Tab-separated table of C-alpha atoms in Angstrom:
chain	number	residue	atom	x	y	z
A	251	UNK	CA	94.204	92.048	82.674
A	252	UNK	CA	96.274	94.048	80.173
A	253	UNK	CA	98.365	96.732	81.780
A	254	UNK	CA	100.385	99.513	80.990
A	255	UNK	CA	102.302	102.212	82.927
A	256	UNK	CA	103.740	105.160	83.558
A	257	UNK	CA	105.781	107.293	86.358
A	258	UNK	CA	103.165	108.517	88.837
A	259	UNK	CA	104.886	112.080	88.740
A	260	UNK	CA	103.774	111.747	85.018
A	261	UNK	CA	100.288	111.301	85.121
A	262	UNK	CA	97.549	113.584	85.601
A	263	UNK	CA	94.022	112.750	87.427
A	264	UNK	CA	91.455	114.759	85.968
A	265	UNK	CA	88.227	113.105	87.100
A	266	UNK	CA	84.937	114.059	88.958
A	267	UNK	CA	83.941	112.679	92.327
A	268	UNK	CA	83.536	109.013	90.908
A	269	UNK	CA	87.337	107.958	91.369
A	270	UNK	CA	87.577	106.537	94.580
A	271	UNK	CA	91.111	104.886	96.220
A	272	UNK	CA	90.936	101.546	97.745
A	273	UNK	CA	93.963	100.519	100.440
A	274	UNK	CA	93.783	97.020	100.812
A	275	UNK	CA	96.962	96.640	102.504
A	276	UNK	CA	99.666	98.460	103.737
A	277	UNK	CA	101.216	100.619	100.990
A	278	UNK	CA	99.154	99.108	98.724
A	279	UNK	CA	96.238	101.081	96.386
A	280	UNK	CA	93.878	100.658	93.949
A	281	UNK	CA	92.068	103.759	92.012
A	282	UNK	CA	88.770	102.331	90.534
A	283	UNK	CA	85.706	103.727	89.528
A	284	UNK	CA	82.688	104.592	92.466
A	285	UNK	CA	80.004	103.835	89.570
A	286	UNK	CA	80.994	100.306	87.941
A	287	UNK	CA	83.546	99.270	90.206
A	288	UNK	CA	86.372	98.996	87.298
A	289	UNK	CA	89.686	98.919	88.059
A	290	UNK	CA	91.258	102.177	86.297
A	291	UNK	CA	94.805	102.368	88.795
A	292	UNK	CA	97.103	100.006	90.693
A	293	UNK	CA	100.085	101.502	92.672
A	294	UNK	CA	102.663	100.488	95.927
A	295	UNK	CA	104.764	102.253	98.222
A	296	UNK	CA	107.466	99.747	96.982
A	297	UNK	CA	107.918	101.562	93.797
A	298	UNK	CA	106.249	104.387	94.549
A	299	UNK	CA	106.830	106.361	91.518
A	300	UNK	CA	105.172	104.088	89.366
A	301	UNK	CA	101.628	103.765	88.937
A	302	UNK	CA	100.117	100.395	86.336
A	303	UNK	CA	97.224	101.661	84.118
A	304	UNK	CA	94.113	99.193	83.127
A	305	UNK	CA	94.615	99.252	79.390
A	306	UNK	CA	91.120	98.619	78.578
A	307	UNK	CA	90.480	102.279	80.021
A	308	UNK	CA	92.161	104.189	77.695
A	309	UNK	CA	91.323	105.708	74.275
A	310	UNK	CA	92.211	104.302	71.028
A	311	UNK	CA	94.285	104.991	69.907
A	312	UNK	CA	96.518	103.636	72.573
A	313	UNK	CA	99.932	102.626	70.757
A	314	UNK	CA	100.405	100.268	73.028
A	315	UNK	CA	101.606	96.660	72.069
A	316	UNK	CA	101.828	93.363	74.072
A	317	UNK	CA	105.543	92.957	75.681
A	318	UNK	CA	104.909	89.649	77.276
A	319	UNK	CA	101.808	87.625	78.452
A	320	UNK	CA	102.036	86.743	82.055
A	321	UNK	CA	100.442	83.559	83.951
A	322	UNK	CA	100.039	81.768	80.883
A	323	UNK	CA	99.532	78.279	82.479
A	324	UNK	CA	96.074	79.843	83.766
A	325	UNK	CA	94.800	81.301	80.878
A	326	UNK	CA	91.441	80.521	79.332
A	327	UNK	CA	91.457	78.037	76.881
A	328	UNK	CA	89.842	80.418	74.493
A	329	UNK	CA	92.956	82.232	74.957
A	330	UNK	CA	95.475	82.742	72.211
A	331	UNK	CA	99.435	82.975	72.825
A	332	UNK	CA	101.329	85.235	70.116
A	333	UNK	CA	104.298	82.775	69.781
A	334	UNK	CA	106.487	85.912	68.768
A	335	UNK	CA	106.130	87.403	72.721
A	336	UNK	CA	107.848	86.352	75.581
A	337	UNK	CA	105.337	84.217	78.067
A	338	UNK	CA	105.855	83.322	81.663
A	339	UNK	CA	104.075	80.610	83.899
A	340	UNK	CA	103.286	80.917	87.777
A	341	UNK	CA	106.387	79.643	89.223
A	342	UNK	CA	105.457	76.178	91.097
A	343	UNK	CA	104.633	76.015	94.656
């Protein structure tokens, strides 16, 4: 999932009664939508000034651009690495 971020004292919730906040551990929370289910928010107490942002819910235009692709030894093979980004793989067991 393509992410993007901001400082949780910098964002604004202005939404109706369909966000709902999911705790599925300690310290740990997830803002999605009561109607589809989406993921819209993910946040922790361990940086709790920062909140991640699903990408795909925002409004073009976004001006966002790809910083580096994560998990790449798991991607899809329909999948398609920009060469010019940095890319990581899970770290071995």
């Amino acid at each position: 999932m393509a992410a993007s971020g901001c400082a949780l004292s910098k964002l604004e919730f202005v939404a109706d009664d369909t966000l709902r906040w999911y705790e599925p551990a300690d310290g740990v929370f997830y803002g999605f939508c009561g109607t589809c289910g989406s993921t819209l928010f993910w946040r922790s107490d361990g940086d709790a000034d920062w909140v991640s942002i699903a990408a795909g819910t925002l409004d073009k235009p976004t001006g966002l651009s790809t910083k580096a692709a994560w998990w790449t030894d798991t991607a899809g093979d329909y999948h398609r690495l920009d060469p010019v980004i940095p890319s990581y793989t899970v770290e071995p067991d």
